[in-house]
Tab-separated table of N, CA and C in Angstrom:
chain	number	residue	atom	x	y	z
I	249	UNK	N	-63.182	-13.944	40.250
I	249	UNK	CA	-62.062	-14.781	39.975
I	249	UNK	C	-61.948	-15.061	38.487
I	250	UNK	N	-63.242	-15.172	38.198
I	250	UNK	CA	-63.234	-15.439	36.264
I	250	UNK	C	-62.380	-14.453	35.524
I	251	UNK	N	-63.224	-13.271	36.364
I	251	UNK	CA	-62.160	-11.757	35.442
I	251	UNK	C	-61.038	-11.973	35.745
I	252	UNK	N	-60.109	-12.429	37.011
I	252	UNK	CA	-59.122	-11.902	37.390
I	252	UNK	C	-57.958	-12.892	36.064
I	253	UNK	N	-58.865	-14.300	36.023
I	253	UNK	CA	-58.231	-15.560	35.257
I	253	UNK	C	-58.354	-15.112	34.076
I	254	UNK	N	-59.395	-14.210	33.295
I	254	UNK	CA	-59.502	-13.490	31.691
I	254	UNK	C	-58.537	-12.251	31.451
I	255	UNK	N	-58.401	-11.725	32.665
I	255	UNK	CA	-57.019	-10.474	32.603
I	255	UNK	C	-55.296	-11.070	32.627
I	256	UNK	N	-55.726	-11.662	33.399
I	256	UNK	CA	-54.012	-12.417	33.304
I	256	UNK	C	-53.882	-13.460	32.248
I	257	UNK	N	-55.374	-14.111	31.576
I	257	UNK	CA	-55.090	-14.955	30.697
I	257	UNK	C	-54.576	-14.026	29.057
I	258	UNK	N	-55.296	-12.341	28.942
I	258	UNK	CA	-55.148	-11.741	28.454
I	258	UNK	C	-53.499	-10.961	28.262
I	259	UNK	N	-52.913	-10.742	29.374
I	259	UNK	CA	-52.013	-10.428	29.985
I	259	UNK	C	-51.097	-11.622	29.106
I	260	UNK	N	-51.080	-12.618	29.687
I	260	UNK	CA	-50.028	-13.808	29.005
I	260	UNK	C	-50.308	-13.658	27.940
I	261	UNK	N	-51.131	-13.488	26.927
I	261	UNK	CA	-51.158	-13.702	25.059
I	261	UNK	C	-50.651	-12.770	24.946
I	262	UNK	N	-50.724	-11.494	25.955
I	262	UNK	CA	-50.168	-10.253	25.233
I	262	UNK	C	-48.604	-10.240	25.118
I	263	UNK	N	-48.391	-10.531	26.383
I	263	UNK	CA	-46.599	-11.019	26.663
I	263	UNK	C	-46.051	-12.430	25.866
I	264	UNK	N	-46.682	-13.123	25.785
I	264	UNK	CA	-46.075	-14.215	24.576
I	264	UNK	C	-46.126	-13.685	23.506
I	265	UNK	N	-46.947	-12.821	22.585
I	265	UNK	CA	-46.971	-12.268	21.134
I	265	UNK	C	-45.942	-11.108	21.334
I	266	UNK	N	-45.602	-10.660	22.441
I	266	UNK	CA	-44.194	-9.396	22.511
I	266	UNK	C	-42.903	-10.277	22.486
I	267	UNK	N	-42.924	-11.309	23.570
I	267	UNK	CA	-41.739	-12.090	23.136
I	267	UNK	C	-41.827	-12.790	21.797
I	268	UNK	N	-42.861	-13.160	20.748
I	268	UNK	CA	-42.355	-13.776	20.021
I	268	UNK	C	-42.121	-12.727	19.103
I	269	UNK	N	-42.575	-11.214	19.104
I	269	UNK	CA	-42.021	-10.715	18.302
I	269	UNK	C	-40.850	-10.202	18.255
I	270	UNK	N	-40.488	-10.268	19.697
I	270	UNK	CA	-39.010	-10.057	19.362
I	270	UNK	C	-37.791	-11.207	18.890
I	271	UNK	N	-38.301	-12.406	19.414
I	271	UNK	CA	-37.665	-13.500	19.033
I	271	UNK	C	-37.457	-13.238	17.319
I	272	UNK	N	-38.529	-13.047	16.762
I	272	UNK	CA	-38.766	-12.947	15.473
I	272	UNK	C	-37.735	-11.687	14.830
I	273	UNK	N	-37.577	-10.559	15.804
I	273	UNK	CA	-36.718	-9.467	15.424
I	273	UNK	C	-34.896	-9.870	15.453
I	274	UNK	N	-34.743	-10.327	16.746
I	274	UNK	CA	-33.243	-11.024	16.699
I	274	UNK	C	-33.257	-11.838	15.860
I	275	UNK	N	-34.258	-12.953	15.508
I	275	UNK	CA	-33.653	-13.837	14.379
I	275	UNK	C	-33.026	-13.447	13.030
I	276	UNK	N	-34.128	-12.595	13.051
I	276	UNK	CA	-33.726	-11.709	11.685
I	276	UNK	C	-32.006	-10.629	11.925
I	277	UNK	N	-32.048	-9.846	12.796
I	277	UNK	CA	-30.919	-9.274	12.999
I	277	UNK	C	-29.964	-10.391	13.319
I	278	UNK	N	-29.735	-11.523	13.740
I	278	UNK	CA	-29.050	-12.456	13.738
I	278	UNK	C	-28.488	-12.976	12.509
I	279	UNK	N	-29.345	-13.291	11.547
I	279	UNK	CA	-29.432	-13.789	10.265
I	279	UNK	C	-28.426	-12.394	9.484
I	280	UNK	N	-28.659	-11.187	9.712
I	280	UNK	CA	-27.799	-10.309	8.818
I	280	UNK	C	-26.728	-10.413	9.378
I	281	UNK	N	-26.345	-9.985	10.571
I	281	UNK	CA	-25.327	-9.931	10.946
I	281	UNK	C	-24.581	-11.492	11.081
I	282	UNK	N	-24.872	-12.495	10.431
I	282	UNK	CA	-24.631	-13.609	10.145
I	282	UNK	C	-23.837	-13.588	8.808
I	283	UNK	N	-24.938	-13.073	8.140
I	283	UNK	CA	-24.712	-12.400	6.863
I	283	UNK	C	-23.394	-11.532	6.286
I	284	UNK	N	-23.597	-10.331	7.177
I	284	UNK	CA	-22.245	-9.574	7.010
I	284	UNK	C	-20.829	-10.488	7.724
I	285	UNK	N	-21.029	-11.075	8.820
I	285	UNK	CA	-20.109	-11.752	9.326
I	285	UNK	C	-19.006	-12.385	8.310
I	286	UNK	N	-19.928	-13.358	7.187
I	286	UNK	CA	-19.582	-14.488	6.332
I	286	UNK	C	-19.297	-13.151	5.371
I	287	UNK	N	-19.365	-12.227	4.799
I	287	UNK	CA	-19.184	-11.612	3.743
I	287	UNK	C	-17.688	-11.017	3.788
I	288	UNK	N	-17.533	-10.727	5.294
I	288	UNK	CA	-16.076	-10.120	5.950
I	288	UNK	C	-15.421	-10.997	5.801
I	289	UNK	N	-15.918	-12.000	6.299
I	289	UNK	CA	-14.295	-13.279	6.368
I	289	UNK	C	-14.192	-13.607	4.923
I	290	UNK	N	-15.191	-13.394	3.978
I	290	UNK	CA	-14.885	-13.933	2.311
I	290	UNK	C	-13.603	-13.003	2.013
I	291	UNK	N	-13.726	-11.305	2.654
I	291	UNK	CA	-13.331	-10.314	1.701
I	291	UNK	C	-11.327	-10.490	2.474
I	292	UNK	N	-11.481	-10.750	3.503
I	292	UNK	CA	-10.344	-11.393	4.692
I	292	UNK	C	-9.904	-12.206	4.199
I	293	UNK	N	-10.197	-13.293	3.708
I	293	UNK	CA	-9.658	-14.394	2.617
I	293	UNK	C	-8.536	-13.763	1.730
I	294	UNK	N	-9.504	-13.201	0.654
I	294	UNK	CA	-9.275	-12.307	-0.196
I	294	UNK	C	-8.061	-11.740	-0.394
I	295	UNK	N	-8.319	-10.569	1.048
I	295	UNK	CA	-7.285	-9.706	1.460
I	295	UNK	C	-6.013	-10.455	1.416
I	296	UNK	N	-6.105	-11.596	2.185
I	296	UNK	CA	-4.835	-12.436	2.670
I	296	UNK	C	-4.123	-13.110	1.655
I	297	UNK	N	-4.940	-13.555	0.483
I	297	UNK	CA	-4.451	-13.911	-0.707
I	297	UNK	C	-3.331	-13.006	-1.434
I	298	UNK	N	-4.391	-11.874	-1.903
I	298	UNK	CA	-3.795	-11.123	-2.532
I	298	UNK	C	-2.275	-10.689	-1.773
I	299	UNK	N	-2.622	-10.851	-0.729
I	299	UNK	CA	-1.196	-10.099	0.223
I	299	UNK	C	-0.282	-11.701	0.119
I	300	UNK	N	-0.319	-13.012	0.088
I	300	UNK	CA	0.722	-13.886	0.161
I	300	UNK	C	0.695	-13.611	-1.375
I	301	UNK	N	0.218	-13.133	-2.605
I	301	UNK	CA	0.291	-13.433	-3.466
I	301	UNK	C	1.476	-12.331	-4.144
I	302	UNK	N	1.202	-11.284	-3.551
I	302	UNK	CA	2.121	-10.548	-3.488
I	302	UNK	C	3.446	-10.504	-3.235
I	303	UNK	N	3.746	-10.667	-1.720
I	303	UNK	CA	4.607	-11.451	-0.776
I	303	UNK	C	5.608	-12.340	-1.624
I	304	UNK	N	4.989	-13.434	-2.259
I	304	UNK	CA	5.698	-13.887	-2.901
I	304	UNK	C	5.897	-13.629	-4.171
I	305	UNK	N	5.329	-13.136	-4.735
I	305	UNK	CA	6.257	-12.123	-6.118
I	305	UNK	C	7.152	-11.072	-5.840
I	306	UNK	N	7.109	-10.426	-4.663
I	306	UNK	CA	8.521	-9.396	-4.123
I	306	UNK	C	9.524	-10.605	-4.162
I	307	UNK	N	9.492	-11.703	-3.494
I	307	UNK	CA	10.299	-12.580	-2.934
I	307	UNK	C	11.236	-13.115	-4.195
I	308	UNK	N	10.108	-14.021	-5.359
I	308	UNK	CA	10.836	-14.418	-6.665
I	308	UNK	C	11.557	-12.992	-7.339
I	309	UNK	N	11.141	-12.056	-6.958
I	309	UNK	CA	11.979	-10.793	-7.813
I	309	UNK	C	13.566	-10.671	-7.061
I	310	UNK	N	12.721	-10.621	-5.657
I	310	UNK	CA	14.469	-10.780	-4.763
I	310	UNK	C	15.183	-11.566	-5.237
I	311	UNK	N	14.922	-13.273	-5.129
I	311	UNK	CA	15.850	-13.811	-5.627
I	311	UNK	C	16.224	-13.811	-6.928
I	312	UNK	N	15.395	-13.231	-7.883
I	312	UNK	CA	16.490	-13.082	-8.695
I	312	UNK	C	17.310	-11.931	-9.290
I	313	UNK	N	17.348	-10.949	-8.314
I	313	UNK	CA	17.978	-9.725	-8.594
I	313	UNK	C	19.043	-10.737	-7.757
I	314	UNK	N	18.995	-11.272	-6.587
I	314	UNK	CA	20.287	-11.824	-6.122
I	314	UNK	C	21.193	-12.819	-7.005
I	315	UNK	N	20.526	-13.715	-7.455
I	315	UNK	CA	21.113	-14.322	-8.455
I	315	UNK	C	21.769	-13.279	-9.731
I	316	UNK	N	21.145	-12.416	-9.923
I	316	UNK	CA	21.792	-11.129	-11.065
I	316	UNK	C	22.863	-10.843	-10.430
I	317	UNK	N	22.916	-10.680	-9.137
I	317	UNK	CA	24.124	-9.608	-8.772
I	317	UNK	C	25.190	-10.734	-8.278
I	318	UNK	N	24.535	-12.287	-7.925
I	318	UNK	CA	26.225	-13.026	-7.748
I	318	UNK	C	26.337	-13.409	-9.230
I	319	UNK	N	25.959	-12.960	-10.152
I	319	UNK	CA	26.195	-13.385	-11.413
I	319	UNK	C	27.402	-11.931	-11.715
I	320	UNK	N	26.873	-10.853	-11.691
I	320	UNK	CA	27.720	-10.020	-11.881
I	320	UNK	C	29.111	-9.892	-10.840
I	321	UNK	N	28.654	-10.127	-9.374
I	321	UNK	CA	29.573	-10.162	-8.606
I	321	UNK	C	30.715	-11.696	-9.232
I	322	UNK	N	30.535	-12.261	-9.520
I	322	UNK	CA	31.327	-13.988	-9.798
I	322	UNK	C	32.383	-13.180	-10.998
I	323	UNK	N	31.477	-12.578	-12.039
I	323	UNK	CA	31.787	-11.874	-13.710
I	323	UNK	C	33.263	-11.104	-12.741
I	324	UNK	N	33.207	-10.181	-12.391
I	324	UNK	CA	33.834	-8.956	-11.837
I	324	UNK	C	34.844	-9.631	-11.462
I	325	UNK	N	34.723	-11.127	-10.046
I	325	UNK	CA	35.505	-11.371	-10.031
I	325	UNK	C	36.520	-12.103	-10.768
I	326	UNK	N	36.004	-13.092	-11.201
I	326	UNK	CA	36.904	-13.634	-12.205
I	326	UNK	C	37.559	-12.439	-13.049
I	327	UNK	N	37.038	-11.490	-13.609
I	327	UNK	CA	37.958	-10.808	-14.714
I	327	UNK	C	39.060	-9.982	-13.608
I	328	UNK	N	39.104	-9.937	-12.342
I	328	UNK	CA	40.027	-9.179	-11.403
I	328	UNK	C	41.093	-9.950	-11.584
I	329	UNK	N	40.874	-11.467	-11.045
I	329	UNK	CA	41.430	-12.563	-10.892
I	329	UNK	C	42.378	-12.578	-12.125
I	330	UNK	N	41.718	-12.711	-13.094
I	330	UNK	CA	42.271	-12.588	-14.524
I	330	UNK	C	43.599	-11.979	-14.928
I	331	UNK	N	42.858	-10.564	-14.476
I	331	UNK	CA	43.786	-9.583	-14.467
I	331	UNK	C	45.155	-9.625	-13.881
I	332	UNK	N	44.840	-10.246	-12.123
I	332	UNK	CA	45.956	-10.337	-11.364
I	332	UNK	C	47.035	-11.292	-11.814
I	333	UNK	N	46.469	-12.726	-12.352
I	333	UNK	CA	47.095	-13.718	-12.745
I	333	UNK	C	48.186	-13.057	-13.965
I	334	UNK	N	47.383	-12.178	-14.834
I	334	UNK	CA	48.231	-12.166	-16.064
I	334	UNK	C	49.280	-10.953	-15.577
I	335	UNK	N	49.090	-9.644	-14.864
I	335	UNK	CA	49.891	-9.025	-13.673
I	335	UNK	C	51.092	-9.927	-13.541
I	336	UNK	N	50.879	-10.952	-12.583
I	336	UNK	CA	51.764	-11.737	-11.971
I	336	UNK	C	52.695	-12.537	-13.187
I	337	UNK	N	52.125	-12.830	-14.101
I	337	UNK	CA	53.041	-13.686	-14.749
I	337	UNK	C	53.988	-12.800	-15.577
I	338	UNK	N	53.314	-11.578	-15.975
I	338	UNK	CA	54.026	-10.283	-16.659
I	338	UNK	C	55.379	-9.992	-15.681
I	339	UNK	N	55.153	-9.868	-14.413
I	339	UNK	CA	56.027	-9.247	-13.494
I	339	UNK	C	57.343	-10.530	-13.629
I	340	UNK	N	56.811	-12.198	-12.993
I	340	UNK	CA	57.558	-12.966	-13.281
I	340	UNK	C	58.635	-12.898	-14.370
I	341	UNK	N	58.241	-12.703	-15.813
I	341	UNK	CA	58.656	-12.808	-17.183
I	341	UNK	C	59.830	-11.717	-16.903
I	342	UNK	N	59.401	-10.857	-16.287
I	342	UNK	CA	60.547	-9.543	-16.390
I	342	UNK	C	61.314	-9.639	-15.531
I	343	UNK	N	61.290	-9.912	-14.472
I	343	UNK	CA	61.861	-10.398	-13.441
I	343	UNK	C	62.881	-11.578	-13.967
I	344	UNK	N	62.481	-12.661	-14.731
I	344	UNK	CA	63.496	-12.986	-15.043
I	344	UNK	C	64.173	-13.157	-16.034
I	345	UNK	N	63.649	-12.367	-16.930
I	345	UNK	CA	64.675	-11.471	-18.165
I	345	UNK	C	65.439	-10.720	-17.571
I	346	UNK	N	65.948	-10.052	-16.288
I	346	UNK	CA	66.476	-9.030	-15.799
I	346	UNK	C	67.449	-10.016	-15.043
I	347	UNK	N	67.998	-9.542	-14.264
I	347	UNK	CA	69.309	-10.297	-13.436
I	347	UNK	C	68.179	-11.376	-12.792
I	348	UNK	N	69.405	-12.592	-11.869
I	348	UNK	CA	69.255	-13.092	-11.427
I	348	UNK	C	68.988	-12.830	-9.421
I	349	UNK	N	69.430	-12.191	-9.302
I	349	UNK	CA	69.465	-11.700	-8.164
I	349	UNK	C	68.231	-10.641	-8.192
I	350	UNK	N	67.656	-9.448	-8.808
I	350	UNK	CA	66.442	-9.004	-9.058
I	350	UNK	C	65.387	-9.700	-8.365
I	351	UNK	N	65.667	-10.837	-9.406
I	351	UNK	CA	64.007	-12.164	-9.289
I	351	UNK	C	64.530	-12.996	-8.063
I	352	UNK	N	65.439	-13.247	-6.977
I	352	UNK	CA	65.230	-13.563	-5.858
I	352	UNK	C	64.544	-12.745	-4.969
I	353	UNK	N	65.250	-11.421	-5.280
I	353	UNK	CA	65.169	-10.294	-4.245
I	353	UNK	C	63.449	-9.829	-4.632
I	354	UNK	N	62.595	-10.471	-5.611
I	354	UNK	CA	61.131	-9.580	-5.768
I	354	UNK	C	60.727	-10.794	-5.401
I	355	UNK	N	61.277	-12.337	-5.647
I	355	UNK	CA	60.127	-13.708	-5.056
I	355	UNK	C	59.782	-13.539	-3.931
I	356	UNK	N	60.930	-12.833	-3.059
I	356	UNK	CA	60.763	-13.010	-1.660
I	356	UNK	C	59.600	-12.359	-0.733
I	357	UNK	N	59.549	-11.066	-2.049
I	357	UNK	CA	58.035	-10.562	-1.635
I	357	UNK	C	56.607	-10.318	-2.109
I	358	UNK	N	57.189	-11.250	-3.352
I	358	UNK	CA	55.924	-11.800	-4.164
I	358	UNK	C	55.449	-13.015	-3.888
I	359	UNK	N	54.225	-13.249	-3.815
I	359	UNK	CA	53.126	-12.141	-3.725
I	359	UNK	C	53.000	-11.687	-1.922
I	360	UNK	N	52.553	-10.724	-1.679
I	360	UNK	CA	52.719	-9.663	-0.862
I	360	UNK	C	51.573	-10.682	0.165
């Protein structure tokens, strides 16, 4: 019975020093892959930065190519406008330097 209690007592030290060496092995593989874990989400950060940082410099460029172009679009129009107004008052002027009946007969379908 002594032997049988020195083999199994042998038996258990042997199996507690295997589990603790593996305990000892996951901790460690735990600990890296802990490691790399935290290193990914730094570089993920990162990533995400650079990409809103981006994001919004396309964005300030958009708006102000838009602002450029209702600046040019406003320019364009007004000088159309311009144009039409001084058109119209040209046509008026002649219209009624010319007969009287003329400048009824063009009011009626001016402006169109």
């Amino acid at each position: 019975m002594v032997r049988q209690y020195k083999t199994m007592q042998s038996t258990m030290a042997l199996r507690i020093h295997l589990l603790e060496t593996n305990l000892a092995h996951m901790q460690v593989q735990w600990e890296t892959t802990k490691a790399k874990l935290e290193e990914t989400e730094k570089e993920k950060a990162d990533l995400q930065r650079k990409y809103d940082d981006a994001v919004e410099k396309w964005k300030g460029k958009m708006r102000d190519m838009e602002q450029k172009y209702e600046g040019i679009l406003i320019e364009a129009m007004d000088a159309v406008a311009g144009k039409v107004g001084t058109s119209s008052s040209q046509v008026d002027q002649e219209l009624r330097s010319g007969s009287t009946s003329e400048y009824r007969q063009a009011s009626r379908v001016w402006p169109p």
